[in-house]
C-alpha positions as a printed Julia matrix, in Angstrom:
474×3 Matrix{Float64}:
   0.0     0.0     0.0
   1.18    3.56   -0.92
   2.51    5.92    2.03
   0.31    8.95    1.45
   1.24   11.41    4.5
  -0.48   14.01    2.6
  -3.85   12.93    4.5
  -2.21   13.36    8.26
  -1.52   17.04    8.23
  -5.73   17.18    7.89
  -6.78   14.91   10.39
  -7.46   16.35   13.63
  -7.53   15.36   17.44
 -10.8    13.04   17.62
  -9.75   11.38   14.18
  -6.51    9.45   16.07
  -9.25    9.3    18.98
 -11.11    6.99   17.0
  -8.74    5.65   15.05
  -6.93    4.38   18.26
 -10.23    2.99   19.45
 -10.18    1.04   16.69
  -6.67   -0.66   17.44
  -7.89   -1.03   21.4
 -10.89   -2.77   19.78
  -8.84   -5.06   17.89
  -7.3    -6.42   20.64
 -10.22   -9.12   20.71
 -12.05   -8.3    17.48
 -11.48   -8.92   14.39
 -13.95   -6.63   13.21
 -14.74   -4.5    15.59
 -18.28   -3.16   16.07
 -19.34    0.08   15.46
 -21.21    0.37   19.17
 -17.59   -0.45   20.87
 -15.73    1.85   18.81
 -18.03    4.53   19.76
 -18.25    3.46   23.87
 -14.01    3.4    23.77
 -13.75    6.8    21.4
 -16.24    8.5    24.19
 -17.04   11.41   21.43
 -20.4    13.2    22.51
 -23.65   13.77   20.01
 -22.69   10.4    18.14
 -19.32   12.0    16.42
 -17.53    8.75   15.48
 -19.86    7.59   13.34
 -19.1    11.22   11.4
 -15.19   10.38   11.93
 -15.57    6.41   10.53
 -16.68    7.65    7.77
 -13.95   10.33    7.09
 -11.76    7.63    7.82
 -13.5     5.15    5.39
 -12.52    7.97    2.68
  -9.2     8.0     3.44
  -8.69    4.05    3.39
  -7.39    4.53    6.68
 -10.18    2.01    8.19
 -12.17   -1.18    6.59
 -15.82   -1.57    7.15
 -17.5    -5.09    6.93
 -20.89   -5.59    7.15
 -21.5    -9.32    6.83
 -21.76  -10.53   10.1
 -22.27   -6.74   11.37
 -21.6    -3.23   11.29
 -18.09   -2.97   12.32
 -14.62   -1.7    11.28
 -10.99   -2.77   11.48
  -7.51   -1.32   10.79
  -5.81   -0.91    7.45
  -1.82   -1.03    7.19
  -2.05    2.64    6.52
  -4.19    3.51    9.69
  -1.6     1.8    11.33
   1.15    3.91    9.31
  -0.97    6.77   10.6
  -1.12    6.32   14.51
   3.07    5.23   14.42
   3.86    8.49   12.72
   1.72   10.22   14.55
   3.22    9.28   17.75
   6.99    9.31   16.74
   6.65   12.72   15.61
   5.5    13.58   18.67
   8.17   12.17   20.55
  10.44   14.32   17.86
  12.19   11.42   16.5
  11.81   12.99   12.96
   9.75   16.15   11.77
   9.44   15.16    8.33
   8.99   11.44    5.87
  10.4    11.33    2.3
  10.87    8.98   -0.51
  10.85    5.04   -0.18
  13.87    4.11   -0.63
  13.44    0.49   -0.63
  10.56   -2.61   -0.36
  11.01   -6.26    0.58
   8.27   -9.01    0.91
   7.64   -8.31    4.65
   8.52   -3.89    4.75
   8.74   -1.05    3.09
  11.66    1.33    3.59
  11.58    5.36    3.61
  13.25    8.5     4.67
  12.65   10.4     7.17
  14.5    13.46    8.45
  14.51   15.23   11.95
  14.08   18.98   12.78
  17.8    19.56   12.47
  17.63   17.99    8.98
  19.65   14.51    9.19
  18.23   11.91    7.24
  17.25    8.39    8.87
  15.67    5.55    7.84
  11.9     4.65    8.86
  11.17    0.77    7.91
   7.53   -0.01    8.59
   6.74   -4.25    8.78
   3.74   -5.39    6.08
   3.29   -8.92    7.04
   1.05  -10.31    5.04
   1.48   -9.86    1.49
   0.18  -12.1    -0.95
   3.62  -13.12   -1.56
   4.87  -14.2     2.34
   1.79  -15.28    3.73
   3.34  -18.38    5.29
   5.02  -16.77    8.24
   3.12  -18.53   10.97
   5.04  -21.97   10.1
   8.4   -20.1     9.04
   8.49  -17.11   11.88
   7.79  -18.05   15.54
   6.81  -14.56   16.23
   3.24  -16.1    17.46
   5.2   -18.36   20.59
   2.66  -20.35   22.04
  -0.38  -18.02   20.6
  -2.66  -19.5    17.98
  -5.03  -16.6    16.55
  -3.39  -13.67   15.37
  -3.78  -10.45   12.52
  -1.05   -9.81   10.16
  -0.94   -5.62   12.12
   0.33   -7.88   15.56
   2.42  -10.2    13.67
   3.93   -7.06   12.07
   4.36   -5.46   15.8
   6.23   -8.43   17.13
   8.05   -8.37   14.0
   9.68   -4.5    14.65
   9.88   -5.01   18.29
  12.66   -8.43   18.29
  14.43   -6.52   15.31
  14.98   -3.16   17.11
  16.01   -5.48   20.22
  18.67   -7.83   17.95
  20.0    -4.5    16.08
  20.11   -2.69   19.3
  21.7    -5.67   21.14
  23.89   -6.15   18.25
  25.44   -2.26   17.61
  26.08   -2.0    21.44
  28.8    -5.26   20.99
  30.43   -3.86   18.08
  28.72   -5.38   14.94
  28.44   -3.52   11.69
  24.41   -2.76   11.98
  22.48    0.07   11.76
  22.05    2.07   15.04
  18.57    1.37   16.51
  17.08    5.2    16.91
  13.24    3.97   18.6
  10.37    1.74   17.73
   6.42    1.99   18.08
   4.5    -0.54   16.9
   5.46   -1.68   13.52
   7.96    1.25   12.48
  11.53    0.91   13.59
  13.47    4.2    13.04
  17.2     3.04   12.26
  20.11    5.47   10.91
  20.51    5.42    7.28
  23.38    3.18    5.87
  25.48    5.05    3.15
  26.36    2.12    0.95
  24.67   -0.31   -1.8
  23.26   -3.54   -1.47
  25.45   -6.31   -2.8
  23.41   -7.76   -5.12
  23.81   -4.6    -7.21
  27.98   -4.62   -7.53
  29.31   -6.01  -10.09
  32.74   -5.33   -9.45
  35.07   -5.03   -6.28
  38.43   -4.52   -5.91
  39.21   -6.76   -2.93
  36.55   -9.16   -3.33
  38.65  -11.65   -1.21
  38.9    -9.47    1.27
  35.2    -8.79    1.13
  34.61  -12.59    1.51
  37.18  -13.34    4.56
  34.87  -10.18    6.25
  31.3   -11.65    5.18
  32.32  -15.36    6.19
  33.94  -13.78    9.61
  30.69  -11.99   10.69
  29.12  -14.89   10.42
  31.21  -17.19   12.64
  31.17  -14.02   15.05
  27.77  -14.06   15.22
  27.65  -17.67   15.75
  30.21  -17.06   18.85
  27.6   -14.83   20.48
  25.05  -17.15   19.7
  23.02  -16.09   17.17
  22.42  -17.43   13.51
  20.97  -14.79   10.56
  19.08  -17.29    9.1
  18.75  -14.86    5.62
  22.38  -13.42    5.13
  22.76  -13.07    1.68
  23.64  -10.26   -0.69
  20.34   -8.67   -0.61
  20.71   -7.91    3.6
  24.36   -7.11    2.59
  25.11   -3.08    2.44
  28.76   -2.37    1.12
  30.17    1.22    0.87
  32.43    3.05   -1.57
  35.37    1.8     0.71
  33.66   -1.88    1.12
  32.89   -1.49    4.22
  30.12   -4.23    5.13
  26.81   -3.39    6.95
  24.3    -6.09    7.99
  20.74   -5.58    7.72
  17.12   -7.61    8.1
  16.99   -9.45   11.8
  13.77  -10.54   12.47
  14.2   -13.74   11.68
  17.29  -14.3    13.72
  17.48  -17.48   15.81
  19.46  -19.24   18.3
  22.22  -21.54   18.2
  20.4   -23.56   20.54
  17.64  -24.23   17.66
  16.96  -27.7    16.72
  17.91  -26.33   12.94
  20.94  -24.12   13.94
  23.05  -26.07   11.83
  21.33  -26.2     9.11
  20.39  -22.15    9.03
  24.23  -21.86    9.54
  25.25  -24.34    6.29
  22.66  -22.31    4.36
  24.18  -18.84    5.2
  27.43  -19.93    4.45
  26.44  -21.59    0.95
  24.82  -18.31   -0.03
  27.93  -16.19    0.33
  30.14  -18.87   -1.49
  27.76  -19.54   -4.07
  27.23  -15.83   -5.05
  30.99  -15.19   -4.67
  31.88  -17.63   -7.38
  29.08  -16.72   -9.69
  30.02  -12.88   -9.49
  33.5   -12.56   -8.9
  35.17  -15.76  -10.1
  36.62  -16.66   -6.99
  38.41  -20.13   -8.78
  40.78  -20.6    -5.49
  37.43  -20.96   -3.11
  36.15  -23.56   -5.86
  39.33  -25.53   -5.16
  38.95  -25.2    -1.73
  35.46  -26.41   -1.9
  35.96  -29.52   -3.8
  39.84  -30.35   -1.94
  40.13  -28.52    1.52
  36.28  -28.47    2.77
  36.88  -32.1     4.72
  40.32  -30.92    5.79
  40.69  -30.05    9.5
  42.82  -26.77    9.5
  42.45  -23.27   10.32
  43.69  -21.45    7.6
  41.24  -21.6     4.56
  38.68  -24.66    5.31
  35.19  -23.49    5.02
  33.33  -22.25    8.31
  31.77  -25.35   10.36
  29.1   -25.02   12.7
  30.6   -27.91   14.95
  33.68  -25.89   15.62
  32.39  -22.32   16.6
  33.3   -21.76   20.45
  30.19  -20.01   21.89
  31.7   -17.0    24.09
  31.03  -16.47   27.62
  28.01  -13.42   27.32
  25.94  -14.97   24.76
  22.93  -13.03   22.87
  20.75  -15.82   22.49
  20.36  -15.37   25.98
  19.9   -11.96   26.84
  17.34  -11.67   23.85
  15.52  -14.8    24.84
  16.09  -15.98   20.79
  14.09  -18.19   19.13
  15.21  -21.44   20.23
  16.62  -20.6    23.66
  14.67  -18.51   26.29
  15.71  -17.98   30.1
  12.76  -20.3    30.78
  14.18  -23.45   28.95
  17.55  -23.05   30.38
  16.56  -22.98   33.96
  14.25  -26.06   33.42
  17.45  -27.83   30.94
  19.7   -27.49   33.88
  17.53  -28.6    36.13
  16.84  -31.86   34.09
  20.56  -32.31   33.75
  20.79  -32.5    37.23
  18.43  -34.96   37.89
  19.4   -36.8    35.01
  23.06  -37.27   36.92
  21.22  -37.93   39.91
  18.61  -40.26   38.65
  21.77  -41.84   36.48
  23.96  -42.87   39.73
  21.28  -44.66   41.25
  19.89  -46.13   38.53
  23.77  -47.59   38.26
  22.98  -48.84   41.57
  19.48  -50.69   41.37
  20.84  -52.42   38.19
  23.76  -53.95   40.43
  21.37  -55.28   42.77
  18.7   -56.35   40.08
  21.39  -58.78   38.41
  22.48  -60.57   41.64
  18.67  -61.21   42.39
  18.37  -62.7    38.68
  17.53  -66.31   39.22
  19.65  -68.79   37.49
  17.94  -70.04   33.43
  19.89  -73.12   33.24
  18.03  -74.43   36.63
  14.86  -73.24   34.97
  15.64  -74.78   31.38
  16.43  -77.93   33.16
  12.92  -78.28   36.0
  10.81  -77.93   32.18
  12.66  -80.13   30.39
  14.52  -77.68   28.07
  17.74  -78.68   26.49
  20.46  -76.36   27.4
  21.21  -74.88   24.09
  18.16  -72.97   24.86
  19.18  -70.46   27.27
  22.88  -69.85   24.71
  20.62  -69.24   21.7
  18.28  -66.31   23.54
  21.52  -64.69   25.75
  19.78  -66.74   28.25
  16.47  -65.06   28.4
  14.2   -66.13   31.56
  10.82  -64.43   30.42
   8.07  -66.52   30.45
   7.2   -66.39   27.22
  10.56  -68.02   25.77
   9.6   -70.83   28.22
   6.14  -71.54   26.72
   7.13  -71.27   23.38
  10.38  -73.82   24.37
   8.0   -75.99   25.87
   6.91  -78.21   22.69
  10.36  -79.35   22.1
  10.47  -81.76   25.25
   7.7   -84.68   25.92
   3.88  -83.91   26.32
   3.95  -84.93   30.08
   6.57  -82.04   30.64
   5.18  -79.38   28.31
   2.11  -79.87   30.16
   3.95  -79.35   34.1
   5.8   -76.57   32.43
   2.08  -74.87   30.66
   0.54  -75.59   34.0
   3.11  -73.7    36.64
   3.48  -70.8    33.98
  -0.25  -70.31   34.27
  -0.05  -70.55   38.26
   2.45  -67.66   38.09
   0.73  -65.11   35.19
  -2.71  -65.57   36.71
  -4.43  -66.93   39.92
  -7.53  -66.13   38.75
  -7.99  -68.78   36.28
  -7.77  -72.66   37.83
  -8.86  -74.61   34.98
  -5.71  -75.34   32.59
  -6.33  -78.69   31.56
  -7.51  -78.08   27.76
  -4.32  -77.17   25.45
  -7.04  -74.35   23.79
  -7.48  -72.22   26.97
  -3.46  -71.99   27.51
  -3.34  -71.26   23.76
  -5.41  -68.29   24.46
  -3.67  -67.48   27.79
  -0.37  -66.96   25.59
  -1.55  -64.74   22.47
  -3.42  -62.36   25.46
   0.09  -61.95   27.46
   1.95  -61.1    24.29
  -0.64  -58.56   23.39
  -0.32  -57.42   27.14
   3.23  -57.6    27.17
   3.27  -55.37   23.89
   0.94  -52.42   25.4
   2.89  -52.62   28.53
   6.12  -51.73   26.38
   4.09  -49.47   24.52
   3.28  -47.11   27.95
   6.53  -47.7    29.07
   8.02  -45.76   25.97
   5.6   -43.22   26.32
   6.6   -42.81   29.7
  10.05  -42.5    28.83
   9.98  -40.35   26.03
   7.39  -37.69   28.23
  10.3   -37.85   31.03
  12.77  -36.91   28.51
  10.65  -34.24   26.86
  10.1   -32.57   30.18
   6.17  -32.64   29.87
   3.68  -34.33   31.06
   2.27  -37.36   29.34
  -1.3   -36.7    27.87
  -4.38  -38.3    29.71
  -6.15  -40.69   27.83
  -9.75  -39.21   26.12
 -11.35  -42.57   28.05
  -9.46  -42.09   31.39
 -13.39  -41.65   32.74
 -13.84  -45.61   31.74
 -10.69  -46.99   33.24
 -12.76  -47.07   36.76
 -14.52  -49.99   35.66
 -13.25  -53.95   36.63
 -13.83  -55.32   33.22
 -11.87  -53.04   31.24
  -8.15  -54.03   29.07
  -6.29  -51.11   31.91
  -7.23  -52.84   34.87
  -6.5   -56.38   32.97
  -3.15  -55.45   32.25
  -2.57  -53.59   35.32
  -3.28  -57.02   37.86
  -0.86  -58.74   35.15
   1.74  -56.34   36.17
   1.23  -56.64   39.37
   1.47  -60.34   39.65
   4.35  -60.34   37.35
């Protein structure tokens, strides 16, 4: 949509009233309806219906009538009530030219009282081309509904905090003037972006310095994610200036390596398309497996994080303050849980009872117990028992039975133990089953989810209390 500040010299004190009614509104509306707009605005003799429809004019508001009468925010109402509010603050008197558009913001100029010129990039999530960016952002967190006006709000607000965190340690960035809403105010970068040089006259120097922000960044903990020569600004002296953060993660992200590979392809890939850089092609197809420091390519493995990492102190995607005092606290118990877990095996294996005296009271030959690692579950027993003679297999069926199950006396028909035997593999299976659920919950730090039928589990006849008596008696 087209910056038109012509409009917001004309609009006067009860038009931002309403308009900013209309944002409050939004909040938990959608659309919001005309009868809320008018009880937040608080004009007297009915004026906001007078003002929504000045506003209408303008495009500066949407009105939908389908459900009901109501109104929501456009991106330029939202342009409005930003500018309206960093001007007052005196951030910048004046806005200029646009200078620049992307597929999630469009850059202009703006210029303060005392006429320096800075740059004013307002987020447009939302666009018809980048309308994915609840599955490839995590700007939402644990939030499911959303409008693209918040998304674009988060959006400004974790840039101006990475560019801001990022200037004060000594990165070549922008400097981070202020923010409100979805405008970040940023000082303007005197340079090109890469994409549109076709010639330098150090490009290998140019490459050492690209490649070497990028393990630097690593080292502080933070991945780009997008570093390519399009958020690359060089200079008349090649000087390099990094742009675009929002999507900046964590090297703590499950996909830090592979956002890390992917920055570091881009840079060689568009080195040895533009500039003909033959020596990095040699190094990519002899030295990338070879260990040393001097000219291998940049591995993820080997960055050293330093001591006062970003990720951190910017709570990152990937890595929050939250998650780190819960991993170390898993850690801990893990090591505790570990050493006496060491111990309870110890004891477990000198309780074991001995398989060859088993193998030999039911009649099993004693290749058995070699063949299965010498496996004393009662199911390798039953299905051993056939082997020896009928009089045996039946002993061995009958004290097997005795010790899954008291309940049942009556063993005598070769059907009923038939039975007994396909039931304890099927209980022995969803017993294994819950067990690995239960394990993989404990290492997930969560709790497992309840069953949908936990309400029928009270009754005697059901398969949980079935299996839970097995377990018992085993």
């Amino acid at each position: 949509m087209k910056l038109d500040v012509n409009a917001l010299r004309y609009l006067t004190k009860d038009d931002f009233r309403v308009l900013t009614a209309v944002e409050m509104g939004m909040r938990n509306h959608e659309i919001v309806p005309a009868e809320l707009v008018d009880r937040i605005a608080g004009l007297k003799h009915g004026g906001t219906y007078k003002v929504l429809r000045n506003l209408l004019k303008n495009k500066l508001v949407h009105h939908d009538a389908t459900k009901y009468d109501g109104y929501r925010l456009t991106y330029l109402g939202y342009d409005f009530l930003a500018i309206k509010t960093l001007v007052n603050r005196g951030v910048f008197a004046s806005v200029g030219r646009q200078i620049g558009v992307g597929k999630e913001s469009d850059i202009f100029e703006v210029a303060t009282e005392d006429g320096t010129v800075l740059a004013m990039k307002l987020h447009r999530l939302g666009r018809t081309s980048f309308r994915a960016v609840k599955s490839k952002r995590d700007y939402l967190r644990h939030r499911r509904s959303f409008n693209w006006l918040y998304l674009s709000r988060l959006a400004a607000l974790k840039e101006f905090a990475f560019m801001k965190a990022l200037g004060d340690h000594g990165f070549p960035v922008p400097t981070a003037v202020d923010c409100n809403r979805h405008c970040v105010i940023m000082s303007l970068v005197q340079g090109y972006p890469l994409v549109q040089v076709k010639e330098l006259q150090n490009p290998d120097d140019v490459f050492d310095t690209i490649l070497g922000l990028i393990v630097r960044l690593a080292e502080h903990g933070l991945i780009h994610c997008d570093f390519n020569e399009f958020n690359i600004m060089i200079d008349d002296d090649e000087k390099i200036t990094v742009i675009d953060f929002p999507q900046m993660v964590s090297v703590s992200h499950r996909n830090a390596q592979m956002f890390f590979d992917r920055d570091i392809e881009c840079i060689y890939k568009f080195f040895n398309k533009r500039f003909n850089l033959t020596s990095e092609e040699n190094e990519e197809q002899d030295g990338s497996e070879s260990d040393g420091e001097g000219n291998s390519r940049p591995s993820f493995l080997s960055v050293k994080k330093a001591a006062g990492s970003l990720d951190k102190e910017l709570a990152a995607s990937g890595f929050t303050r939250k998650e780190q005092v819960e991993m170390e606290k898993y850690i801990d118990e893990d090591a505790e849980g570990h050493d006496s877990g060491s111990d309870d095996d110890d004891e477990d294996h000198s309780d074991e009872p001995d398989c060859t005296l088993t193998s030999r009271d039911s009649g099993v030959p004693g290749t058995f117990s070699e063949e299965h690692g010498t496996s004393c579950s009662g199911e390798n027993r039953l299905e051993s028992s056939p082997s020896g003679s009928n009089g045996d297999a039946k002993e061995a069926l009958e004290s097997e039975g005795k010790m899954l199950s008291q309940e049942d006396e009556d063993n005598d028909d070769s059907s009923l133990d038939h039975d007994e035997e396909e039931e304890d593999a099927e209980l022995t299976k969803k017993l294994n089953k819950q067990r690995k659920k239960a394990i993989a919950a404990a290492h997930g730090r969560r709790r497992p989810a309840s069953s949908r039928n936990a309400y029928k589990d009270k009754g005697k006849g059901t398969m949980n209390s079935k299996i839970q008596r097995q377990a018992c008696k085993w």
